[in-house]
Each structure stands twice: as structure tokens, then as C-alpha cells.
Short mmCIF file of C-alpha atoms and ligand atoms in Angstrom, two decimals:
data_model
loop_
_atom_site.label_atom_id
_atom_site.label_comp_id
_atom_site.label_asym_id
_atom_site.label_seq_id
_atom_site.Cartn_x
_atom_site.Cartn_y
_atom_site.Cartn_z
CA MET A 133 27.86 22.01 -19.55
CA THR A 134 29.07 19.47 -16.95
CA ALA A 135 26.60 16.33 -17.91
CA PRO A 136 24.44 15.80 -14.93
CA ALA A 137 26.17 13.21 -11.95
CA ARG A 138 24.45 9.81 -12.47
CA PRO A 139 22.48 9.44 -9.36
CA ALA A 140 22.40 8.09 -6.12
CA PRO A 141 19.62 5.43 -4.47
CA VAL A 142 16.82 6.84 -3.00
CA GLU A 143 16.33 7.37 0.75
CA PRO A 144 13.13 5.33 0.92
CA GLY A 145 10.21 7.94 2.16
CA PRO A 146 6.79 6.99 3.02
CA PHE A 147 5.99 6.48 -0.59
CA LEU A 148 7.87 3.68 -0.33
CA SER A 149 7.50 2.13 2.90
CA GLY A 150 4.93 0.93 5.35
CA PRO A 151 1.62 0.09 2.80
CA TYR A 152 3.35 1.15 0.09
CA SER A 153 6.28 -0.70 0.15
CA PRO A 154 6.54 -1.99 -3.30
CA VAL A 155 6.31 -6.03 -3.21
CA THR A 156 8.60 -8.17 -5.78
CA ALA A 157 7.20 -11.68 -5.60
CA GLU A 158 4.27 -12.32 -8.43
CA VAL A 159 2.73 -15.39 -7.28
CA ASP A 160 -0.77 -17.29 -8.62
CA VAL A 161 -2.72 -18.42 -6.00
CA THR A 162 -6.45 -20.24 -5.75
CA ASP A 163 -8.74 -20.63 -2.88
CA LEU A 164 -8.06 -17.59 -1.15
CA HIS A 165 -10.01 -17.24 2.18
CA VAL A 166 -13.00 -15.15 2.35
CA ASP A 167 -14.13 -13.76 5.75
CA GLY A 168 -18.33 -13.93 5.13
CA GLU A 169 -19.59 -14.72 1.95
CA LEU A 170 -19.02 -13.44 -1.65
CA PRO A 171 -21.74 -13.03 -3.81
CA ASP A 172 -23.11 -15.75 -6.10
CA ALA A 173 -23.55 -12.59 -8.26
CA LEU A 174 -20.17 -11.63 -8.70
CA ASP A 175 -18.59 -13.20 -11.93
CA GLY A 176 -15.19 -11.11 -12.64
CA ALA A 177 -12.25 -9.64 -12.05
CA TYR A 178 -11.41 -7.11 -9.98
CA VAL A 179 -7.96 -5.42 -11.85
CA ARG A 180 -5.78 -2.53 -10.15
CA ASN A 181 -3.13 -0.70 -10.84
CA GLY A 182 -0.06 0.60 -9.01
CA PRO A 183 3.75 1.84 -9.08
CA ASN A 184 5.86 -0.60 -7.52
CA PRO A 185 9.21 -0.27 -8.35
CA ARG A 186 11.06 -3.46 -9.59
CA PHE A 187 14.49 -2.37 -7.63
CA ALA A 188 15.32 0.20 -4.99
CA PRO A 189 14.45 3.66 -7.60
CA VAL A 190 18.16 5.89 -7.62
CA GLY A 191 18.21 9.87 -8.43
CA SER A 192 14.53 10.56 -7.33
CA HIS A 193 11.10 8.86 -7.04
CA LEU A 194 8.06 11.08 -8.07
CA HIS A 195 5.16 9.96 -6.62
CA PRO A 196 2.39 9.06 -8.08
CA LEU A 197 3.64 8.14 -11.37
CA ASP A 198 7.18 7.49 -10.90
CA GLY A 199 8.35 2.85 -10.68
CA VAL A 200 6.94 -0.04 -12.38
CA GLY A 201 3.41 -0.80 -12.85
CA MET A 202 2.11 -3.64 -11.04
CA LEU A 203 -1.88 -5.49 -12.04
CA HIS A 204 -3.44 -7.23 -9.10
CA ARG A 205 -6.30 -9.14 -9.83
CA VAL A 206 -9.09 -10.83 -8.05
CA VAL A 207 -10.78 -13.52 -9.42
CA ILE A 208 -14.29 -13.76 -8.35
CA ALA A 209 -16.30 -16.75 -9.57
CA ASP A 210 -19.12 -19.49 -8.07
CA GLY A 211 -18.39 -17.59 -4.13
CA ARG A 212 -14.49 -18.72 -4.58
CA ALA A 213 -11.33 -16.24 -4.99
CA ARG A 214 -8.11 -16.17 -6.68
CA TYR A 215 -5.35 -13.68 -7.00
CA THR A 216 -2.60 -13.00 -9.05
CA ASN A 217 0.24 -10.02 -9.49
CA ARG A 218 2.34 -9.15 -12.42
CA PHE A 219 4.43 -6.45 -13.32
CA VAL A 220 4.18 -4.26 -16.88
CA ARG A 221 6.74 -5.32 -18.39
CA THR A 222 7.78 -2.13 -20.81
CA PRO A 223 11.45 -3.18 -22.50
CA LEU A 224 13.25 -1.21 -19.81
CA VAL A 225 12.19 -3.36 -16.93
CA GLU A 226 13.11 -6.25 -19.23
CA VAL A 227 16.54 -4.60 -19.72
CA GLU A 228 16.82 -4.14 -15.72
CA GLU A 229 15.65 -7.22 -14.83
CA ARG A 230 18.53 -9.20 -16.84
CA ALA A 231 20.95 -6.20 -15.10
CA GLY A 232 19.59 -7.50 -11.73
CA HIS A 233 19.12 -3.43 -11.18
CA VAL A 234 17.42 -0.24 -11.76
CA ILE A 235 19.57 1.38 -14.49
CA ARG A 236 16.54 4.23 -15.40
CA PRO A 237 16.67 6.89 -12.22
CA GLY A 238 12.90 8.21 -11.72
CA LEU A 239 11.05 10.66 -14.17
CA SER A 240 12.98 13.76 -12.26
CA THR A 241 16.04 12.98 -12.88
CA LEU A 242 17.99 14.76 -15.62
CA TRP A 243 20.69 11.55 -16.11
CA ARG A 244 20.08 9.51 -18.65
CA PRO A 245 21.34 5.72 -19.70
CA GLY A 246 23.57 5.19 -22.59
CA PRO A 247 23.03 2.56 -25.27
CA ASP A 248 26.10 0.49 -23.42
CA GLU A 249 23.58 0.21 -21.05
CA VAL A 250 20.01 -0.09 -21.76
CA GLY A 251 20.64 -0.42 -26.35
CA PRO A 252 20.53 2.42 -28.63
CA VAL A 253 16.46 2.13 -28.98
CA LEU A 254 16.17 2.94 -25.01
CA ALA A 255 19.23 5.34 -24.60
CA GLY A 256 17.78 8.74 -23.74
CA THR A 257 14.38 7.96 -23.41
CA LEU A 258 11.79 8.47 -20.49
CA ARG A 259 11.05 5.79 -18.09
CA ARG A 260 7.50 4.45 -19.08
CA VAL A 261 5.05 3.88 -16.50
CA PRO A 262 2.07 2.74 -17.37
CA ASP A 263 0.88 1.81 -13.71
CA VAL A 264 -2.08 4.41 -13.34
CA ASN A 265 -4.89 2.88 -14.53
CA VAL A 266 -5.74 -0.36 -16.00
CA VAL A 267 -8.86 -0.68 -18.29
CA ARG A 268 -10.34 -3.16 -20.44
CA HIS A 269 -12.31 -1.98 -23.87
CA GLY A 270 -12.92 -3.73 -26.91
CA GLY A 271 -11.85 -7.27 -25.76
CA ARG A 272 -8.45 -5.53 -24.84
CA LEU A 273 -6.96 -5.20 -21.90
CA LEU A 274 -4.66 -2.18 -21.00
CA ALA A 275 -2.41 -0.38 -18.68
CA LEU A 276 -2.21 3.05 -19.32
CA ALA A 277 -0.06 5.78 -18.10
CA GLU A 278 0.40 9.36 -18.42
CA CYS A 279 -0.30 10.72 -22.15
CA ASP A 280 1.70 7.98 -23.26
CA ARG A 281 0.87 4.51 -25.72
CA PRO A 282 -1.11 1.75 -23.49
CA TYR A 283 0.60 -1.18 -22.92
CA ARG A 284 -1.89 -4.24 -23.82
CA ILE A 285 -2.28 -7.10 -20.93
CA GLY A 286 -3.18 -10.89 -21.47
CA PRO A 287 -4.83 -13.38 -19.89
CA GLN A 288 -1.99 -14.23 -17.87
CA LEU A 289 -1.81 -10.33 -17.15
CA GLN A 290 1.35 -10.82 -19.56
CA THR A 291 2.73 -7.45 -21.25
CA LEU A 292 2.27 -8.35 -24.83
CA GLY A 293 3.66 -4.97 -25.66
CA GLN A 294 2.25 -1.11 -26.57
CA ASP A 295 -1.23 0.22 -28.75
CA THR A 296 -1.55 2.65 -30.70
CA PHE A 297 -5.08 1.88 -31.77
CA GLY A 298 -4.44 0.95 -35.01
CA ASP A 299 -1.83 3.29 -35.74
CA THR A 300 -4.42 6.36 -35.46
CA LEU A 301 -2.53 7.59 -31.74
CA PRO A 302 1.19 7.17 -31.78
CA ALA A 303 1.62 9.70 -28.46
CA GLY A 304 -0.87 7.46 -27.20
CA ILE A 305 -3.70 8.77 -24.71
CA CYS A 306 -4.36 10.01 -20.88
CA ALA A 307 -4.02 7.17 -18.15
CA HIS A 308 -8.40 8.32 -17.45
CA PRO A 309 -10.38 7.37 -20.74
CA LYS A 310 -14.20 7.06 -20.35
CA ILE A 311 -16.11 4.82 -21.60
CA ASP A 312 -19.58 6.10 -23.05
CA PRO A 313 -21.74 2.83 -21.76
CA ARG A 314 -24.04 4.22 -24.58
CA THR A 315 -21.76 3.78 -27.55
CA GLY A 316 -18.79 1.77 -26.31
CA GLU A 317 -16.66 4.33 -27.18
CA MET A 318 -13.70 5.21 -25.33
CA VAL A 319 -13.24 9.16 -25.21
CA ALA A 320 -9.53 9.90 -23.75
CA PHE A 321 -7.21 13.13 -24.34
CA CYS A 322 -3.45 13.80 -24.52
CA ASP A 323 -2.03 16.76 -23.53
CA ASN A 324 2.25 17.50 -24.29
CA VAL A 325 4.89 19.88 -23.83
CA ALA A 326 4.77 21.07 -27.57
CA PRO A 327 1.69 22.42 -29.86
CA PRO A 328 -0.36 21.19 -30.11
CA PHE A 329 -0.09 21.02 -26.21
CA LEU A 330 -3.92 19.04 -25.79
CA THR A 331 -5.63 16.74 -28.23
CA TRP A 332 -8.74 14.73 -28.10
CA THR A 333 -10.03 11.27 -29.57
CA VAL A 334 -12.65 8.75 -29.84
CA ILE A 335 -11.97 4.90 -30.25
CA GLY A 336 -14.32 2.79 -31.16
CA PRO A 337 -15.52 -0.61 -29.98
CA ASP A 338 -12.90 -2.09 -32.73
CA GLY A 339 -10.38 -0.84 -30.80
CA VAL A 340 -9.61 2.18 -33.64
CA GLY A 341 -9.37 5.48 -32.54
CA THR A 342 -10.01 8.52 -34.88
CA PRO A 343 -6.80 10.60 -35.35
CA PRO A 344 -5.54 13.03 -32.54
CA ARG A 345 -7.61 16.20 -32.60
CA PRO A 346 -6.20 19.66 -31.47
CA VAL A 347 -8.33 21.22 -28.22
CA GLU A 348 -8.73 24.61 -30.07
CA GLY A 349 -7.08 27.70 -27.81
CA VAL A 350 -4.91 26.12 -25.67
CA GLU A 351 -2.05 28.34 -25.97
CA ARG A 352 0.24 27.24 -23.21
CA PRO A 353 0.92 23.15 -21.84
CA SER A 354 -0.15 22.37 -18.63
CA MET A 355 -1.27 19.23 -17.01
CA ILE A 356 -4.32 17.70 -16.91
CA HIS A 357 -5.00 13.85 -15.07
CA ASP A 358 -8.49 13.38 -15.40
CA MET A 359 -11.57 14.16 -17.45
CA ALA A 360 -15.45 13.58 -17.74
CA ILE A 361 -17.11 12.98 -20.38
CA THR A 362 -21.14 13.88 -20.95
CA ASP A 363 -23.35 12.71 -24.44
CA ARG A 364 -22.57 15.71 -25.78
CA TYR A 365 -19.69 17.00 -24.71
CA VAL A 366 -15.74 15.98 -23.35
CA VAL A 367 -15.39 17.77 -20.83
CA LEU A 368 -11.58 19.11 -20.07
CA VAL A 369 -10.64 20.57 -16.93
CA LEU A 370 -7.23 23.08 -17.42
CA ALA A 371 -6.10 24.10 -14.17
CA PRO A 372 -3.13 26.48 -13.53
CA LEU A 373 -0.26 23.92 -13.27
CA PHE A 374 1.93 24.45 -16.35
CA PHE A 375 4.59 22.70 -17.94
CA ASP A 376 7.29 25.19 -18.09
CA VAL A 377 10.20 22.66 -19.83
CA ALA A 378 12.89 25.84 -19.76
CA GLU A 379 12.85 25.64 -16.32
CA ALA A 380 12.94 21.63 -15.00
CA THR A 381 16.30 21.85 -17.81
CA LYS A 382 17.69 23.93 -15.96
CA GLY A 383 17.41 21.71 -12.81
CA GLY A 384 14.09 23.39 -11.80
CA SER A 385 10.92 22.59 -11.41
CA LEU A 386 8.97 20.83 -14.64
CA LEU A 387 5.24 22.14 -13.60
CA GLU A 388 4.41 25.86 -12.11
CA TRP A 389 1.32 26.64 -10.23
CA LYS A 390 -0.08 30.09 -11.64
CA GLN A 391 -2.96 30.90 -9.11
CA GLU A 392 -3.59 34.09 -10.89
CA ALA A 393 -4.52 32.02 -14.46
CA GLY A 394 -7.00 30.89 -13.04
CA THR A 395 -8.84 27.32 -14.06
CA ARG A 396 -10.54 27.38 -17.54
CA ILE A 397 -13.03 24.30 -18.42
CA ALA A 398 -13.32 23.14 -22.16
CA LEU A 399 -16.25 20.83 -23.39
CA VAL A 400 -15.50 20.21 -26.28
CA PRO A 401 -18.51 19.30 -28.67
CA ARG A 402 -18.29 15.09 -29.20
CA ASP A 403 -19.57 15.76 -32.87
CA GLY A 404 -17.75 18.88 -33.73
CA GLY A 405 -18.17 22.47 -33.54
CA PRO A 406 -16.14 25.42 -31.29
CA VAL A 407 -14.66 24.39 -28.09
CA ARG A 408 -16.92 25.93 -25.11
CA TRP A 409 -14.70 27.77 -22.28
CA CYS A 410 -15.66 28.23 -19.18
CA GLU A 411 -14.02 30.24 -16.53
CA ASP A 412 -13.61 30.59 -12.96
CA GLU A 413 -11.11 31.08 -10.09
CA ALA A 414 -8.34 28.99 -10.10
CA PHE A 415 -8.75 25.36 -8.54
CA TRP A 416 -7.24 21.83 -8.98
CA LEU A 417 -9.10 18.51 -9.33
CA TRP A 418 -6.98 14.95 -9.57
CA HIS A 419 -9.91 13.18 -10.32
CA THR A 420 -13.57 13.78 -11.64
CA ALA A 421 -16.88 11.78 -10.55
CA ASN A 422 -18.89 12.05 -13.63
CA ALA A 423 -20.03 14.46 -16.10
CA HIS A 424 -24.32 14.91 -17.32
CA ASP A 425 -25.48 17.21 -19.16
CA ALA A 426 -28.80 18.35 -18.00
CA LYS A 427 -31.22 21.63 -17.90
CA ASP A 428 -31.17 25.07 -16.21
CA PRO A 429 -33.93 24.80 -13.64
CA VAL A 430 -34.66 28.06 -13.72
CA ASP A 431 -34.60 29.26 -17.95
CA GLY A 432 -34.28 25.28 -19.29
CA SER A 433 -31.21 26.79 -20.73
CA ASP A 434 -28.69 23.43 -21.86
CA ILE A 435 -25.79 22.97 -18.74
CA VAL A 436 -23.36 20.35 -17.58
CA VAL A 437 -22.66 19.38 -14.54
CA LEU A 438 -19.83 17.77 -13.34
CA ASP A 439 -18.58 16.19 -9.89
CA TYR A 440 -15.49 15.69 -9.00
CA ALA A 441 -12.91 15.93 -6.38
CA GLU A 442 -11.90 19.62 -5.64
CA TRP A 443 -8.35 20.76 -4.30
CA GLU A 444 -7.44 24.42 -3.79
CA ARG A 445 -3.92 23.91 -5.41
CA PRO A 446 -2.54 20.62 -6.67
CA SER A 447 -0.76 18.20 -3.77
CA PRO A 448 -0.30 14.73 -3.87
CA PRO A 449 -3.56 12.78 -2.92
CA ALA A 450 -1.25 11.23 0.06
CA PRO A 451 0.20 12.09 3.46
CA GLY A 452 1.27 15.02 4.27
CA ALA A 453 -0.84 17.11 1.75
CA THR A 454 -1.56 20.45 2.99
CA VAL A 455 -4.87 20.90 1.54
CA THR A 456 -7.98 18.91 1.80
CA PRO A 457 -10.28 18.09 -0.91
CA ARG A 458 -13.86 17.82 -1.32
CA LEU A 459 -16.41 16.32 -3.37
CA ALA A 460 -17.47 19.44 -5.26
CA ARG A 461 -20.03 20.37 -8.31
CA ALA A 462 -19.49 22.68 -11.26
CA THR A 463 -22.37 23.52 -12.95
CA ILE A 464 -21.31 25.22 -15.81
CA ASP A 465 -23.06 27.26 -18.54
CA PRO A 466 -21.58 27.01 -22.10
CA ALA A 467 -23.61 29.89 -23.75
CA ALA A 468 -22.23 32.32 -20.62
CA GLY A 469 -19.16 30.60 -20.37
CA SER A 470 -19.66 30.40 -16.81
CA MET A 471 -19.76 27.95 -14.19
CA ARG A 472 -21.10 27.77 -10.26
CA ARG A 473 -19.13 25.76 -7.95
CA GLU A 474 -20.22 24.23 -4.66
CA VAL A 475 -18.99 21.94 -1.98
CA LEU A 476 -21.46 18.86 -2.16
CA ALA A 477 -20.15 17.20 0.94
CA ASP A 478 -17.89 19.25 3.63
CA VAL A 479 -15.50 16.02 4.25
CA ALA A 480 -11.74 15.10 3.10
CA VAL A 481 -12.59 12.29 -0.15
CA ASP A 482 -10.45 12.09 -3.41
CA PHE A 483 -10.77 8.91 -5.65
CA PRO A 484 -14.46 9.75 -6.36
CA ARG A 485 -16.68 7.20 -8.85
CA VAL A 486 -19.49 5.99 -9.93
CA ASP A 487 -21.65 2.74 -11.24
CA ASP A 488 -19.50 3.02 -14.87
CA ARG A 489 -23.08 2.06 -16.31
CA LEU A 490 -23.72 5.96 -15.21
CA ILE A 491 -20.78 7.40 -17.08
CA GLY A 492 -21.86 11.08 -18.90
CA ARG A 493 -25.08 10.23 -17.23
CA PRO A 494 -26.88 11.40 -13.88
CA HIS A 495 -25.50 9.37 -11.23
CA PRO A 496 -27.37 8.76 -7.98
CA VAL A 497 -24.00 7.67 -5.53
CA ALA A 498 -20.85 8.55 -5.78
CA ALA A 499 -17.97 6.52 -4.13
CA ALA A 500 -14.73 7.91 -2.49
CA VAL A 501 -12.26 7.54 -0.54
CA LEU A 502 -12.40 9.37 2.64
CA ARG A 503 -9.97 10.69 5.50
CA THR A 504 -11.43 11.05 9.15
CA GLY A 505 -9.32 13.00 10.30
CA ARG A 506 -8.36 11.15 13.42
CA PRO A 507 -5.08 9.99 14.20
CA ARG A 508 -3.74 7.10 12.11
CA SER A 509 -0.58 5.01 12.66
CA HIS A 510 -0.41 4.75 8.56
CA PRO A 511 0.57 7.00 5.69
CA GLY A 512 -2.50 5.58 4.03
CA TRP A 513 -4.21 9.09 1.99
CA GLY A 514 -7.91 7.41 3.84
CA ASP A 515 -9.00 5.29 6.26
CA ALA A 516 -12.71 5.05 5.50
CA LEU A 517 -15.34 4.87 1.94
CA ALA A 518 -17.98 6.98 1.77
CA TRP A 519 -21.01 7.53 -0.34
CA TYR A 520 -22.58 10.67 -1.60
CA ASP A 521 -26.53 10.47 -2.54
CA THR A 522 -26.57 13.43 -4.90
CA ARG A 523 -30.37 12.99 -4.59
CA THR A 524 -30.56 13.62 -0.91
CA GLY A 525 -27.30 15.23 -0.34
CA ASN A 526 -26.72 12.60 2.62
CA VAL A 527 -23.47 10.77 2.89
CA ALA A 528 -23.17 7.38 4.24
CA ARG A 529 -19.67 6.24 5.29
CA TRP A 530 -17.56 2.77 6.26
CA GLU A 531 -14.99 3.59 8.76
CA ALA A 532 -12.28 1.21 8.89
CA THR A 533 -10.52 2.60 11.25
CA ASP A 534 -6.93 0.26 11.20
CA LEU A 535 -7.09 -0.24 7.44
CA ALA A 536 -5.30 2.08 4.17
CA LEU A 537 -8.12 2.12 1.57
CA GLY A 538 -7.90 2.08 -1.78
CA GLU A 539 -10.19 3.86 -4.59
CA PRO A 540 -13.63 1.89 -4.62
CA ALA A 541 -14.99 0.38 -7.61
CA PHE A 542 -18.68 -0.63 -8.18
CA ALA A 543 -19.24 -4.01 -9.28
CA PRO A 544 -22.92 -4.06 -11.00
CA ASP A 545 -25.08 -7.20 -10.36
CA PRO A 546 -25.61 -8.70 -13.15
CA TYR A 547 -29.21 -9.47 -12.96
CA SER A 548 -30.47 -6.12 -11.57
CA SER A 549 -30.10 -2.68 -13.75
CA ALA A 550 -30.99 -0.84 -10.36
CA PRO A 551 -28.32 1.53 -9.20
CA ASP A 552 -28.33 0.30 -5.66
CA ARG A 553 -27.82 -2.82 -6.20
CA GLY A 554 -24.25 -4.46 -6.78
CA TRP A 555 -21.30 -4.31 -4.55
CA TRP A 556 -18.47 -1.61 -4.52
CA LEU A 557 -14.94 -3.21 -3.86
CA SER A 558 -11.64 -1.90 -2.67
CA LEU A 559 -8.42 -3.16 -1.66
CA ALA A 560 -7.52 -2.19 2.01
CA THR A 561 -4.08 -3.38 3.96
CA ARG A 562 -3.50 -3.50 7.33
CA PRO A 563 -0.39 -0.91 8.35
CA SER A 564 0.61 -2.69 11.18
CA THR A 565 0.26 -6.28 10.48
CA GLY A 566 1.06 -6.05 6.48
CA GLU A 567 -2.02 -7.73 5.26
CA SER A 568 -4.23 -6.92 2.98
CA SER A 569 -7.83 -7.79 1.74
CA LEU A 570 -10.49 -7.08 -0.63
CA VAL A 571 -13.52 -6.05 0.61
CA VAL A 572 -16.82 -6.59 -0.78
CA ILE A 573 -19.21 -4.03 0.05
CA PRO A 574 -23.19 -4.27 -0.71
CA ALA A 575 -24.52 -0.37 -2.65
CA ALA A 576 -28.02 -1.11 -0.72
CA ASP A 577 -26.53 -0.09 2.63
CA PRO A 578 -22.61 0.13 2.12
CA ALA A 579 -22.52 1.81 5.86
CA ALA A 580 -22.53 -2.06 7.15
CA GLY A 581 -19.52 -2.59 6.20
CA PRO A 582 -18.23 -5.82 4.00
CA VAL A 583 -20.06 -8.76 3.19
CA ALA A 584 -16.99 -10.86 2.28
CA THR A 585 -13.60 -9.59 3.37
CA VAL A 586 -11.63 -11.46 0.76
CA ARG A 587 -7.49 -11.76 2.47
CA MET A 588 -4.89 -11.18 -0.02
CA PRO A 589 -1.96 -14.09 0.22
CA VAL A 590 0.32 -11.33 -0.14
CA ARG A 591 0.55 -7.60 1.15
CA VAL A 592 -0.77 -5.23 -2.06
CA PRO A 593 0.23 -2.09 -1.38
CA LEU A 594 -1.60 0.81 -2.13
CA GLY A 595 -1.92 1.76 -5.69
CA GLN A 596 -4.00 4.00 -8.09
CA HIS A 597 -6.68 2.46 -10.20
CA GLY A 598 -8.78 -0.12 -10.56
CA ASN A 599 -11.94 -1.10 -12.13
CA TRP A 600 -14.44 -4.38 -12.05
CA LEU A 601 -14.49 -6.91 -15.31
CA PRO A 602 -17.71 -8.81 -15.32
CA THR A 603 -17.28 -11.86 -17.13
CA PRO A 604 -17.98 -11.86 -20.92
FE1 FE2 B 735 -5.75 9.07 -11.09
#
């Protein structure tokens, strides 16, 4: 067998240029310029993660997962804002920084550096990519990868090391765990190419997890990106995007879409008991908005409602995508093993979010990034934000025209529990100038647009997920 050739530099494509182009400087800047006025009640930090190669990649660049995580933080207090950004420094990134160039190629490249280049521990290993999400749980800030041990992040955004949740979860967790606002528990899954193919866990507010529990009834490994919870269930959507390790080792694709296999939803009882499986024709989702338990309006039976951004089949949530996601709802009948799906809003959206205080409960509003369909000069995924009102079916939108927008996150007004009291935050970049900003949009009237726009001192590349962290 011939050893794979040493990889060559990657040609910069749309995900390594324009608003996606990586930055290398790490800065701390206080007293950012604010257009408009930051609400006095905003007291905390917005932190967002995203792929940002430290050095020019070689071999391949698998958007949106490849690269090196970079955290961007905007601290807001007393009407003022400051910005800090830092790489998530895995051991490999530290080795590459000492070398002054990238060593390990992208995720979809087979070539691995030997111990002479990266040392015996890292030799032959995959690149760790904690660049998808960043959450705070149990007082810890965690940079999350797809089903891996997350990296703990310190108060100066420094990388502290990997977390195994009290040695309970050596394989780690997914990048989209859900924190139950009722119990403080963080519920997560982990998928794997080897049995057991899918496990789930509950991490207590003390940061200690339950040993991973297999989800019964999963016979093939498939890729799952996001999840949802209700008071009663962990909701896992298994679309037919299967891992095929044998094909990948021959140089083929690691993932294969099997339309005919359909999509299954697993309702895993959080208090134990058998998994309830519900099946339908194939569809794909990158992201859920939220789920909750409910009663069927006709016969009063127990149902589960899941809102999510539905794709016909997988495609990167990015420029050039040939399929368009819609905000959708699955009404799931655990007893019958069936689901009914409907499009909630006939507009192109992804990155849906709700007020995190309502995770697992009915949400009056789901916000999302929206693609207007107008000709654009930039390759960012969306150029507007949308708010779907689940009570009326109305969609409010704020069109940013020449801005490439990131996922919205909700910052609640600490002085009110009403669902429309607070602000939606989104990092935006104007591709023509490279200027980035944090827009602050009032939840009570989002179509009116930002009440404040915080100018970032440096460009913030388009990235993945973030969260508002209120000052405790
Ligand atoms: Fe995601």
C-alpha cells in the first residue's frame, strides 16, 4: 500500500476569503465605538466561536467544521463595550505555533504527521476542532467540537485544557448540548462510528456527567449535529447521513446520504424507559430551534412538538447551497411512532434560536438568520434576521442589505421575565469594507432594527454559534 502523499496548500475558496477570511491577531480593546445607545440593562458578555485556521491550511478544508476555534467576546456593562478574541489552543495548535506553520492537514485528508513533527502523543491523531460552539455550564466556559472532549476556557479566554466531566465522559459530547433552565442539567449526545453508535448523557450543575447511555435501536452510525430536549424527552433526529469508514479509508467520502432510509426521530425518556422511535420520509436538519411536550388537541394524548430548520438533504449552510431550509415543525406522536411535518414560514432560514430560558418549553418566538434571495455581493449565509411568532404565524424581519449576519442570540432583560423583554444580538460583517459589528435588536420590535451597533475594532469572520452570558 502506498503512503498518502504529503498534502499541498489549499486554494483559498469562498470559506477562506471575504467575510470568512481568517484573522490572526488577538486583541483586547476597550471602549468600543457604539452607534446608538446600549441598554443599561445589558450586563454580561456575548461570546461566539467559529473556525479560523491559525495558518494557511493544507490538504483540505472542510467547511464549516475544519480550522482552529477562535472565540470572540464582547463584554457589555454600564452602556460600554470591550472586545477580546483568542484562539482555542489545542496541543496541536501549540505545536504548529512553535513550528510557525500548519502541520496537520484538514479533516478529510488521510495524511498524518509523524512523531518527529508533532511528538508521540499527537502523532497519527485527528485534528481537534473545538470551533463550533461555546457554552457556559456549572461555572465553566466550554469551547465545543463535534462529539469530542470540550476545551475549558479561562476568564481571559485562555485555553485551560480538555474536560471529561469528572472522568465520566472520555469521548466527550456533541457541539449542541441543551441546558435545561428548570434543572440546570446539561443534556448531550455523542455519535460514534463504532458501537455504541449513539449515546446520551446528563451533566449536572456540578459539572459531573452520567456515564454515557446507549440509545437502543441504532444499527448504523449516522451524523447528528444538533438535538433538543423537553421536560420528558431527549429528542434526537437521525437523518440518513451515514458514516462509511470503509469508503473513507479507500479515499472516498466519509458520509453517504441514503434517501430511501428515511429520517427517524428518537424520543429518549429522560427518566428511563424504552426509546420511542418515529419515522418519516428523509429530511435533514443542521439545527433545531426548540422542542416541548404537549397534548394532542383532538384526543388529549401526549405529543412532542419540535421546531427546526428543515433541509431536503444536507448541504453546507453556505453560499452555493442548492437546497434551501425552511423553519418547520414536527408534531410527534410517541405512541403511534409517527410524525406530521409542516413548514411554519416559507422563507429561507437557518441558525434558529429561542430565548434560552424557554428551552424545553413552548416558545412564543423563534429567531433565525434569513436569506432574502436578493442578489448579494457577499458569500455570507444570510443578509437578514427573522422572528417567527408561534402564536400568530407572523414573521418579522430586519433586512441588513449589505451585511453578512451571524446566528442571533437572546439577551434577556434581567428586570423582566416577559418573553419580549430583551435584545437579540448578532455579529455582522460588511464585506465591502471588512468592518464588523455587534447589532443589538430589541425583542419587542425587532423589525425596527438595532438600537445599538457596537463597532468591532477588527474584522470578525463569519462563524458558528455563540451565547449571551449574563454577569452572575
Ligand atoms: Fe451548529
